[in-house]
XYZ file of C-alpha atoms in Angstrom:
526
model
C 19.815 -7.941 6.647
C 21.725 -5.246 5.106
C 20.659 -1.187 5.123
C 19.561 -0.020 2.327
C 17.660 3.275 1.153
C 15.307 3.954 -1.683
C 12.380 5.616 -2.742
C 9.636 5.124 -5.132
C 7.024 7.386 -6.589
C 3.167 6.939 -7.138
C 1.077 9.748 -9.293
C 2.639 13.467 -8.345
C 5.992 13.672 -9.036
C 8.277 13.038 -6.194
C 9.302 16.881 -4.977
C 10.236 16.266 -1.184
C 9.762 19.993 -0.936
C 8.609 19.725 2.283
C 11.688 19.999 4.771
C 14.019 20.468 2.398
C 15.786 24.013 2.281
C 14.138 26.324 -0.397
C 17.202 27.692 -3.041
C 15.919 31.061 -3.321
C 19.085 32.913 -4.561
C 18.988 31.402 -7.766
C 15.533 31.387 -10.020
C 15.799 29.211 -13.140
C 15.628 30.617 -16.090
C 13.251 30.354 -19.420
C 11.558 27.447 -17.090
C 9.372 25.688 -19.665
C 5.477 26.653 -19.218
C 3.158 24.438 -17.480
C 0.579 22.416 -19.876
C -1.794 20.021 -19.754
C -0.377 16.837 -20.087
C -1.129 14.884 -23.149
C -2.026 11.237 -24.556
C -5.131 9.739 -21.962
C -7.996 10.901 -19.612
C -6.213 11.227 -16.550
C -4.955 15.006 -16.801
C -1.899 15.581 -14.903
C -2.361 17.413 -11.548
C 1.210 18.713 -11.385
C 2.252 21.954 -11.633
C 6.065 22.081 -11.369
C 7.614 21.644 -15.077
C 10.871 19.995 -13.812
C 8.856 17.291 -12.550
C 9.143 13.999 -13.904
C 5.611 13.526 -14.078
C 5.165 17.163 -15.355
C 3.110 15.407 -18.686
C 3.670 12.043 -17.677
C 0.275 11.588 -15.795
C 0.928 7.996 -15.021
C 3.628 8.772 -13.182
C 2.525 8.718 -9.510
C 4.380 8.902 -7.194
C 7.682 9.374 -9.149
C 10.520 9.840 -7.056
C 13.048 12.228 -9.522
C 16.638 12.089 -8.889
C 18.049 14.262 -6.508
C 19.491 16.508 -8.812
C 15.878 17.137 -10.785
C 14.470 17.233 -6.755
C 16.696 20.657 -6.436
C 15.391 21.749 -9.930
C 11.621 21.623 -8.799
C 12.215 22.919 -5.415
C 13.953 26.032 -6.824
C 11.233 26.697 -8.970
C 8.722 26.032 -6.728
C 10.311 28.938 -4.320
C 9.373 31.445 -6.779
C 5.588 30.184 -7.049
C 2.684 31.584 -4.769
C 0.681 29.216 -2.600
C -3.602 29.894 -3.220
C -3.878 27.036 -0.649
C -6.791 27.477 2.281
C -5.388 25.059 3.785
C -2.049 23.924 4.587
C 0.446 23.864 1.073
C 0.958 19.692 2.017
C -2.671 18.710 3.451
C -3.496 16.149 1.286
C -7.199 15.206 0.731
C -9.538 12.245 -0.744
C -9.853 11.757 -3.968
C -13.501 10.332 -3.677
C -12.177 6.381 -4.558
C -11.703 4.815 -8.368
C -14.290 2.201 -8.633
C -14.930 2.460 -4.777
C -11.448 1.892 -3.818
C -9.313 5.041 -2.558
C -6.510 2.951 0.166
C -5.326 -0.298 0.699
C -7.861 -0.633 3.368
C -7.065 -4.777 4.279
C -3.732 -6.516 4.827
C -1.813 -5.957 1.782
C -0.329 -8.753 -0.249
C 2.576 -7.827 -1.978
C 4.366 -9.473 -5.157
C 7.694 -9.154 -5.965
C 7.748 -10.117 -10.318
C 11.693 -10.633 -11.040
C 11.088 -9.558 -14.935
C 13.169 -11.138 -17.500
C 15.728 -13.424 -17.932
C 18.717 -10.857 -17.344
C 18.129 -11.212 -13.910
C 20.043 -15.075 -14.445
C 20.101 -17.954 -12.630
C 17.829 -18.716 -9.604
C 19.111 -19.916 -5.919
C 17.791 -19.699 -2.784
C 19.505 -18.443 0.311
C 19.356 -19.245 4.096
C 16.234 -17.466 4.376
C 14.196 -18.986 1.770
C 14.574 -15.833 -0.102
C 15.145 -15.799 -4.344
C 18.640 -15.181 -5.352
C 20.230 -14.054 -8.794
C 23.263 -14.394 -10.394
C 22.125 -11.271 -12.700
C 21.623 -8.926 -9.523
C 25.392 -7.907 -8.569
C 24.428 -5.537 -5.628
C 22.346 -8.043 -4.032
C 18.786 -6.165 -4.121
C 16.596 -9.431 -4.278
C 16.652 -10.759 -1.041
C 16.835 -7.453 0.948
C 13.559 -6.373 -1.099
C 11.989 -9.603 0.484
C 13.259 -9.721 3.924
C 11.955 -5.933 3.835
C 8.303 -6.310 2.824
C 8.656 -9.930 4.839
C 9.864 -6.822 8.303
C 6.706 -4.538 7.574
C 4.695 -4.772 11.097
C 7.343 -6.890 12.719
C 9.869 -6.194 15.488
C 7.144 -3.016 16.797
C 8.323 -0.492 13.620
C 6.215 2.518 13.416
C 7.880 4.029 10.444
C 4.540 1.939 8.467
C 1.823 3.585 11.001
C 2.024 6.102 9.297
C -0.765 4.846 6.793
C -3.141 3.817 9.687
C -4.588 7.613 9.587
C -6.415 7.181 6.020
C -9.362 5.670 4.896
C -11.709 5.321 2.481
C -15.761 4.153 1.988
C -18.843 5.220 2.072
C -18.620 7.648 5.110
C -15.286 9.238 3.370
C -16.373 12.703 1.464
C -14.823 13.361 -1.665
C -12.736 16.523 -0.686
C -12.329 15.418 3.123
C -8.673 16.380 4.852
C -9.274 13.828 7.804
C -11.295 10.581 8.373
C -14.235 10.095 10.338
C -14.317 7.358 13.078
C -16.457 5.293 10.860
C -14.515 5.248 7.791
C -12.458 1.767 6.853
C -9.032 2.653 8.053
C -6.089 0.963 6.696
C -4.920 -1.496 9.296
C -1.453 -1.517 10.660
C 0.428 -4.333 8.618
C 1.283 -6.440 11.284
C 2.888 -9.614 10.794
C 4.534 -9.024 7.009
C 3.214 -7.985 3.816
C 5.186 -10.405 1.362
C 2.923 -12.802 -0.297
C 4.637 -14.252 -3.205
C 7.617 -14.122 -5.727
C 8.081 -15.003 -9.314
C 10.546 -14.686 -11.190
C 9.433 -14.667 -15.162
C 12.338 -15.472 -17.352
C 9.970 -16.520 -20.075
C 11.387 -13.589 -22.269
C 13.919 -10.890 -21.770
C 12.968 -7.592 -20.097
C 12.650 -5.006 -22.773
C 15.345 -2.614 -22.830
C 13.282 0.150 -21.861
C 9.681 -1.144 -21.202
C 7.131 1.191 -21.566
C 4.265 1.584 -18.763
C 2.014 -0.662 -21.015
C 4.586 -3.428 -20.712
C 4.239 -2.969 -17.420
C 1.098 -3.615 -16.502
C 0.537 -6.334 -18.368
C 3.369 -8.025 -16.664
C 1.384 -6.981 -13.737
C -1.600 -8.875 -15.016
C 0.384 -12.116 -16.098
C 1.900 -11.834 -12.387
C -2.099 -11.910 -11.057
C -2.681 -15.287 -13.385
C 0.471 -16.816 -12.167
C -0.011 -16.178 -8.750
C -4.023 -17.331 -9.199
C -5.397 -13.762 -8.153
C -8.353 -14.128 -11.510
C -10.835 -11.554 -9.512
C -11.238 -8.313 -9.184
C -11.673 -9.029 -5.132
C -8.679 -11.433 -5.048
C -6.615 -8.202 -6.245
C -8.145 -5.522 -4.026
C -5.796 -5.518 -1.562
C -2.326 -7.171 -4.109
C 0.323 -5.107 -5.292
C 2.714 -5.809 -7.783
C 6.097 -4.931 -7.429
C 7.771 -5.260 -11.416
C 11.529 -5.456 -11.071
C 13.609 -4.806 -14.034
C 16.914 -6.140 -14.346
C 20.277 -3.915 -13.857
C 20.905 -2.875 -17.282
C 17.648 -2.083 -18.414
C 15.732 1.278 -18.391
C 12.065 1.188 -17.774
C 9.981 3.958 -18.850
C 13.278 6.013 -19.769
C 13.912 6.628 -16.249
C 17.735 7.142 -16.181
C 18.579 10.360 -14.934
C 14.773 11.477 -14.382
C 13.396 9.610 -11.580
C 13.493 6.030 -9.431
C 10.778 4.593 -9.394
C 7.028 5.220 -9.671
C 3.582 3.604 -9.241
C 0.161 3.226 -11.165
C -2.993 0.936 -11.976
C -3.311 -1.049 -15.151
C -6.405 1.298 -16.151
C -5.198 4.239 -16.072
C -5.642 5.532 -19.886
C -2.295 7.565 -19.682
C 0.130 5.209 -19.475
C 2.646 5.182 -22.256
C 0.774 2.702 -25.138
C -2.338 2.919 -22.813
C -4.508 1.012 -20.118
C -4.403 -1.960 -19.695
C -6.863 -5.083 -20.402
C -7.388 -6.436 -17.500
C -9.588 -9.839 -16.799
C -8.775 -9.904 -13.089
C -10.115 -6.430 -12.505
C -7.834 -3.042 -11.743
C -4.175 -4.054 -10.737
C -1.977 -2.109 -9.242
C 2.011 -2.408 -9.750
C 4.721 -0.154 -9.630
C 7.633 0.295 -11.983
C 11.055 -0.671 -9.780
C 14.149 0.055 -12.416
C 17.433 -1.521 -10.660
C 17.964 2.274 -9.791
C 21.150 1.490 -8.436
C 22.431 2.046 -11.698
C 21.461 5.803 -11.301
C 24.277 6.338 -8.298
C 23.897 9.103 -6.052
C 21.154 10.342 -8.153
C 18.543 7.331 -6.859
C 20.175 7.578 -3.384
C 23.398 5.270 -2.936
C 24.676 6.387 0.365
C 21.773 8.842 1.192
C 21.609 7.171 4.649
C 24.622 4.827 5.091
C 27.903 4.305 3.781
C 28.622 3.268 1.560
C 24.536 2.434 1.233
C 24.143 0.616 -1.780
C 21.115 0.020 -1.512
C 19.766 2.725 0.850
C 17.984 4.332 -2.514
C 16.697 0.838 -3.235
C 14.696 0.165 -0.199
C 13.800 3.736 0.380
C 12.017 3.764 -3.347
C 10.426 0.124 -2.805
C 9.007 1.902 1.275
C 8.332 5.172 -0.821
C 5.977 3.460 -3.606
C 4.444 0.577 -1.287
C 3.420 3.828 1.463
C 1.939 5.499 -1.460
C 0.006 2.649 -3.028
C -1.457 1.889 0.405
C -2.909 5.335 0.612
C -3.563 6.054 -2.980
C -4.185 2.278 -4.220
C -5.202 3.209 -7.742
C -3.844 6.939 -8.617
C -5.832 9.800 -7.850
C -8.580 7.760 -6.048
C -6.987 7.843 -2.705
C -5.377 10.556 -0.813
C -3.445 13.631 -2.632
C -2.384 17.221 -2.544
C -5.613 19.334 -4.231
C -4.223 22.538 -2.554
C -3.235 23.974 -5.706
C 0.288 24.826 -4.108
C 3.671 23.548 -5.709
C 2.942 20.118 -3.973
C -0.252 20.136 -5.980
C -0.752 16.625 -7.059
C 1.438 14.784 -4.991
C 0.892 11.718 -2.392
C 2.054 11.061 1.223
C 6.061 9.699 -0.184
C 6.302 12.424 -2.291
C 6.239 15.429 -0.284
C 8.374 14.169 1.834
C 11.453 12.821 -0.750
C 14.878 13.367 -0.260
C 15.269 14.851 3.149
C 18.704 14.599 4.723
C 19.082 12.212 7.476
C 19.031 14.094 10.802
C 16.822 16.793 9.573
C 13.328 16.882 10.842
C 11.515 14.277 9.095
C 14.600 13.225 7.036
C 15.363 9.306 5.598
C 16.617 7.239 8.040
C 17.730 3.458 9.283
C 14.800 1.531 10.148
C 14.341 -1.586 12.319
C 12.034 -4.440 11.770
C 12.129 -8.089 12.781
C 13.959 -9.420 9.966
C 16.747 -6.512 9.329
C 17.352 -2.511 9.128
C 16.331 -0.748 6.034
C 16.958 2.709 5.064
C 13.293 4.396 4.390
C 11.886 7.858 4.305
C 8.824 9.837 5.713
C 5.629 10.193 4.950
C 3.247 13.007 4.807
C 0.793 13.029 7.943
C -2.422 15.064 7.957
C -2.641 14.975 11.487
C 0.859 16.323 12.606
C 1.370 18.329 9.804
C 4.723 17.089 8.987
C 6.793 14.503 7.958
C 7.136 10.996 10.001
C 9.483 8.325 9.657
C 7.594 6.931 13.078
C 4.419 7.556 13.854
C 1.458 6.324 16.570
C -0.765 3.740 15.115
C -3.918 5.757 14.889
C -6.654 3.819 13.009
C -6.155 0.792 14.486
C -6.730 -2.853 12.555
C -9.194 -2.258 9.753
C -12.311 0.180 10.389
C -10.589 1.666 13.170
C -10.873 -1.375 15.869
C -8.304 -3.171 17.525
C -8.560 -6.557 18.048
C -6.679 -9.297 19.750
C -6.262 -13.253 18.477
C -5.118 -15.859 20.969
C -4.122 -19.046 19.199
C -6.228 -21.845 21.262
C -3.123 -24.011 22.132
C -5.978 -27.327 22.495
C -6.709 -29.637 25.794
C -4.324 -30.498 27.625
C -3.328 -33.943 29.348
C -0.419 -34.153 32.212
C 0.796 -36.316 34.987
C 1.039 -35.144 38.629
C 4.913 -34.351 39.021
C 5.652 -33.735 35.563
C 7.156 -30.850 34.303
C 5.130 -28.458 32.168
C 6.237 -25.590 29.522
C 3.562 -24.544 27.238
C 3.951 -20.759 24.816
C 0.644 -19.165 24.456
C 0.883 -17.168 21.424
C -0.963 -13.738 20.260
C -1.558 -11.153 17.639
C -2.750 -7.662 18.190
C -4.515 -6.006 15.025
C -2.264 -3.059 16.021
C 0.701 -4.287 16.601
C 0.983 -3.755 20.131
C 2.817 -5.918 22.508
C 0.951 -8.036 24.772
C 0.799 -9.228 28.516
C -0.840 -12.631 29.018
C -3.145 -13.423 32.343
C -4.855 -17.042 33.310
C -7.977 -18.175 35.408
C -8.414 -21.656 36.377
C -5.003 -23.301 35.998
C -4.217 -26.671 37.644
C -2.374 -25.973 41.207
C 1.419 -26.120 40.758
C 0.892 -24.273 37.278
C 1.095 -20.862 36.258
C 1.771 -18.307 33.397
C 4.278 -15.829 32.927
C 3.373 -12.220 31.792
C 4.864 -13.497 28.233
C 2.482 -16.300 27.891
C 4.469 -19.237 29.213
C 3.016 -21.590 31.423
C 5.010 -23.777 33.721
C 5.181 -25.412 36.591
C 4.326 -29.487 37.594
C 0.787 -29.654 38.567
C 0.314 -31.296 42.412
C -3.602 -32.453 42.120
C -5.074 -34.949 39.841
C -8.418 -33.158 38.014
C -10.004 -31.178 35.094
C -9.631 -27.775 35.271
C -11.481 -25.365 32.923
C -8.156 -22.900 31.695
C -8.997 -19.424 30.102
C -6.072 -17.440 28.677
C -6.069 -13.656 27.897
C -4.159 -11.452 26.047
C -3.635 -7.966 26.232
C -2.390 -4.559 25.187
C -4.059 -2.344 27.576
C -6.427 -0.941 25.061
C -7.920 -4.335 23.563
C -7.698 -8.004 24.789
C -8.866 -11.313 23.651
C -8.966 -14.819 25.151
C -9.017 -18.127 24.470
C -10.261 -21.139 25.939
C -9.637 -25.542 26.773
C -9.333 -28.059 29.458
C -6.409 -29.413 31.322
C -6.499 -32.919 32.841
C -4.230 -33.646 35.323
C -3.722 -37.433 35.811
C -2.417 -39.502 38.667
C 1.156 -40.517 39.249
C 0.562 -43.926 41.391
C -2.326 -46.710 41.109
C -2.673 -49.182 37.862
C -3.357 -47.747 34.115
C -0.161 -47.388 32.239
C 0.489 -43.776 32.982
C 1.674 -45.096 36.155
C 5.135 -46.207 37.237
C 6.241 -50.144 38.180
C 5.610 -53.343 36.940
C 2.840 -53.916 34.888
C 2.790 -57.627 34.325
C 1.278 -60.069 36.975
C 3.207 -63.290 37.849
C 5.909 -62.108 35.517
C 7.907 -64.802 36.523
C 5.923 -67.759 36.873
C 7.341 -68.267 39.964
C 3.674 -69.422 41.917
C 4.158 -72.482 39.589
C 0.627 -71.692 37.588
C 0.401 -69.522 34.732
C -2.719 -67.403 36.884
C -3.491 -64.743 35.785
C -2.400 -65.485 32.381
C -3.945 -68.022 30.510
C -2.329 -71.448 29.319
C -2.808 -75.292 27.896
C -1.113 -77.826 29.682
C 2.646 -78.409 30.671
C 3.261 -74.628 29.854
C 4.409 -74.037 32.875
C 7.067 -76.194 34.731
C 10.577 -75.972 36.853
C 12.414 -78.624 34.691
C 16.679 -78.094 34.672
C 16.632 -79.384 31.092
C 15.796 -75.389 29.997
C 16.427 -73.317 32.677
C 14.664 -70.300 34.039
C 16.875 -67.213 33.284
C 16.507 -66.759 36.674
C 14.227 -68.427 39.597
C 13.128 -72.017 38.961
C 9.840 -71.437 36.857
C 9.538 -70.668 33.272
C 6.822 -70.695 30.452
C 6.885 -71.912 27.107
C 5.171 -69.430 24.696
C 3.736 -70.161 21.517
């Protein structure tokens, strides 16, 4: 699939101060004064007044353009940190109606919003096409999320260090072992695309609009609980032309929850319980400004991809804004998630965007924020393992098994590993003649009729799991029809009786008036 970048934004405004150079020479003048923000409950956390989400509370995550990025990192070099701790730990946010991280395998749904986006195809890969989308951005967004956890990328292990439940104190900086971890995403996330050309996208929708698209996109798709949504995500794409939220020349992309009381014409009704979605503009549009050829060139769409990886990372630890994990330090990152404190750094630069491979493509993406190193990862060990911290192994019980002495035998075993590890494959009790390669193919020609009793195991070297069946090995000589030769007594009448078949009369005979087709007997049937 083809590179792209991109980076999306969830409640703090996108800064990326964290490895990015200070600009200390220069202090802006007459910056505007920080305020509360207005218009809902949810009082904005961030500081920095160049931030897009500087009054814009619903904002989270917002990625700003790279030119606002400077503006809030030069004004952020003339603040003083209070922090205790660290100016980028991020801590819990004690959970929004017990939910603070994606803590399951997340579904994510990709809602093609209005009819601009034109006509519908499908490619080779099954994946939605447009005839409205002239940089191609559809099917890369799919084969991306459709890569997440495939072909052994790390850049997504990232999120296996936070947690929520129970155990999780409001205020906590790390999790405890018994926490619910959020599971490496191993296998895909993609779940389901729709493309809703009931209506035209509005011109500039407003975060209202939104989220109710999000909701009609949990009706369509049949996700009418709140449990059926606890682990979905809604991904709204406007169409290239359009300007969601205003966002032209202010940000690329951000991401929210339909009850959050500060989004622009306020929360959402919601029958399906809380949804969360994230506002995707076609931020190509934006240029350089939204990242075309931050990574690549000439990177169309290395913005595009890094804003989808930005807002998905950010949802999965902060699933419905400021529930989950944030910045609390009180520093210039104050209010930020795990994306945005690390937008916008240069490739090559420590913890800077850069070309990432899964099984279905490379994709430009950025870091993340990581408690535990203290800095930002675009790879990182899977440390919390597959949901509440445990690996675990699945081997696919292939059924019994039937074969012939002599004949030739190829059977793939196949495993998952909660972690995403790779896997060597072991067997006990396999017919003689038979045996199984550290990849889980078994082969051979078995040499001794029997039932064997065949277990199969999987591992990764920290976790295994097994699976178990019978294989019955038949013979290759004697009667039964597995076995070669003829199968037909007195096939050719030939002993002048019909014995062993059965027969009336004058059946049977060695007349020249209908000859045999060969010998001299032959039998009339029917």
């Amino acid at each position: 699939m083809g590179t792209t970048h991109g980076r999306g934004a969830v409640r703090a405004a996108l800064t990326g101060l964290a490895a990015l150079p200070l600009l200390t020479g220069a202090l802006i003048a007459a910056a505007p004064a920080a305020s509360a923000a207005s218009g809902g409950s949810h009082t904005s956390a961030v500081s920095n007044p160049y931030s897009p989400a500087y009054q814009h509370s619903y904002r989270h995550g917002v990625i700003p353009t790279i030119q606002k990025n400077q503006r809030m990192k030069q004004w952020a070099a003339t603040q003083v940190s209070p922090a205790a701790t660290g100016p980028e730990t991020l801590s819990y946010g004690g959970g929004i109606n017990g939910v603070g991280v994606n803590s399951g395998h997340s579904k994510v749904y990709l809602v093609f919003y209005g009819s601009q986006w034109g006509t519908q195809s499908t490619n080779a890969n099954g994946d939605a096409t447009f005839s409205g989308d002239p940089d191609g951005a559809a099917p890369v967004t799919q084969e991306m999320f459709k890569g997440i956890g495939t072909g052994n990328e790390l850049w997504s292990a990232d999120l296996t260090q936070w947690c929520d439940g129970p155990n999780v104190s409001t205020g906590a900086t790390s999790c405890p072992s018994n926490a619910n971890f959020i599971p490496y995403q191993s296998g895909g996330v993609l779940s389901g695309v729709w493309y809703d050309n009931s209506t035209s996208s509005p011109s500039a929708a407003t975060g209202h609009q939104l989220g109710q698209e999000a909701v009609n996109a949990a009706a369509h798709f049949g996700n009418t609980t709140a449990a059926s949504n606890r682990y979905a995500y809604y991904v709204i794409l406007s169409p290239h032309g359009t300007n969601p939220d205003n966002y032209q020349g202010q940000y690329c992309a951000w991401h929210d929850y339909t009850g959050d009381s500060s989004l622009t014409g306020g929360a959402v009704s919601s029958p399906y319980g809380d949804v969360a979605f994230s506002n995707q503009p076609y931020n190509m549009d934006s240029g350089s400004g939204c990242g075309v050829g931050f990574v690549n060139s000439p990177g169309t769409l290395d913005g595009w991809t890094m804003t989808l990886g930005h807002e998905w990372h950010e949802m999965m630890s902060d699933q419905f804004p400021a529930g989950g994990w944030t910045n609390n330090t009180g520093s210039s990152y104050n209010g930020q998630e795990n994306s945005d404190e690390c937008a916008w750094i240069s490739p090559g630069q420590a913890g800077g965007a850069a070309n990432v491979t899964m099984g279905t493509g490379t994709f430009a993406e950025q870091a993340s924020w990581s408690n535990d190193t203290n800095a930002c990862a675009i790879s990182h060990p899977i440390v919390g393992g597959g949901g509440g911290g445990t690996e675990t192994v699945s081997v696919t019980n292939p059924g019994n098994q039937t074969t012939t002495v002599g004949t030739s035998v190829s059977l793939q075993i196949s495993a998952s590993d909660s972690a995403g590890k790779s896997l060597t494959y072991s067997a006990t009790g396999l017919p003689a003649g038979l045996s199984i390669s550290s990849a889980g193919k078994i082969t051979g020609a078995p040499t001794t009729a029997g039932t064997s009793n065949v277990t199969v195991t999987a591992s990764s070297g920290t976790a295994s799991g097994s699976t178990s069946f019978t294989w019955t090995v038949t013979s290759s000589s004697g009667g039964g029809c597995s076995a070669p030769g003829q199968k037909l007594g007195n096939p050719g009448f030939e002993t002048g009786s019909a014995s062993p078949w059965t027969a009336s009369s004058g059946v049977v005979d060695n007349s020249s008036s209908e000859p045999a087709h060969s010998g001299s007997w032959k039998a009339w049937l029917d």
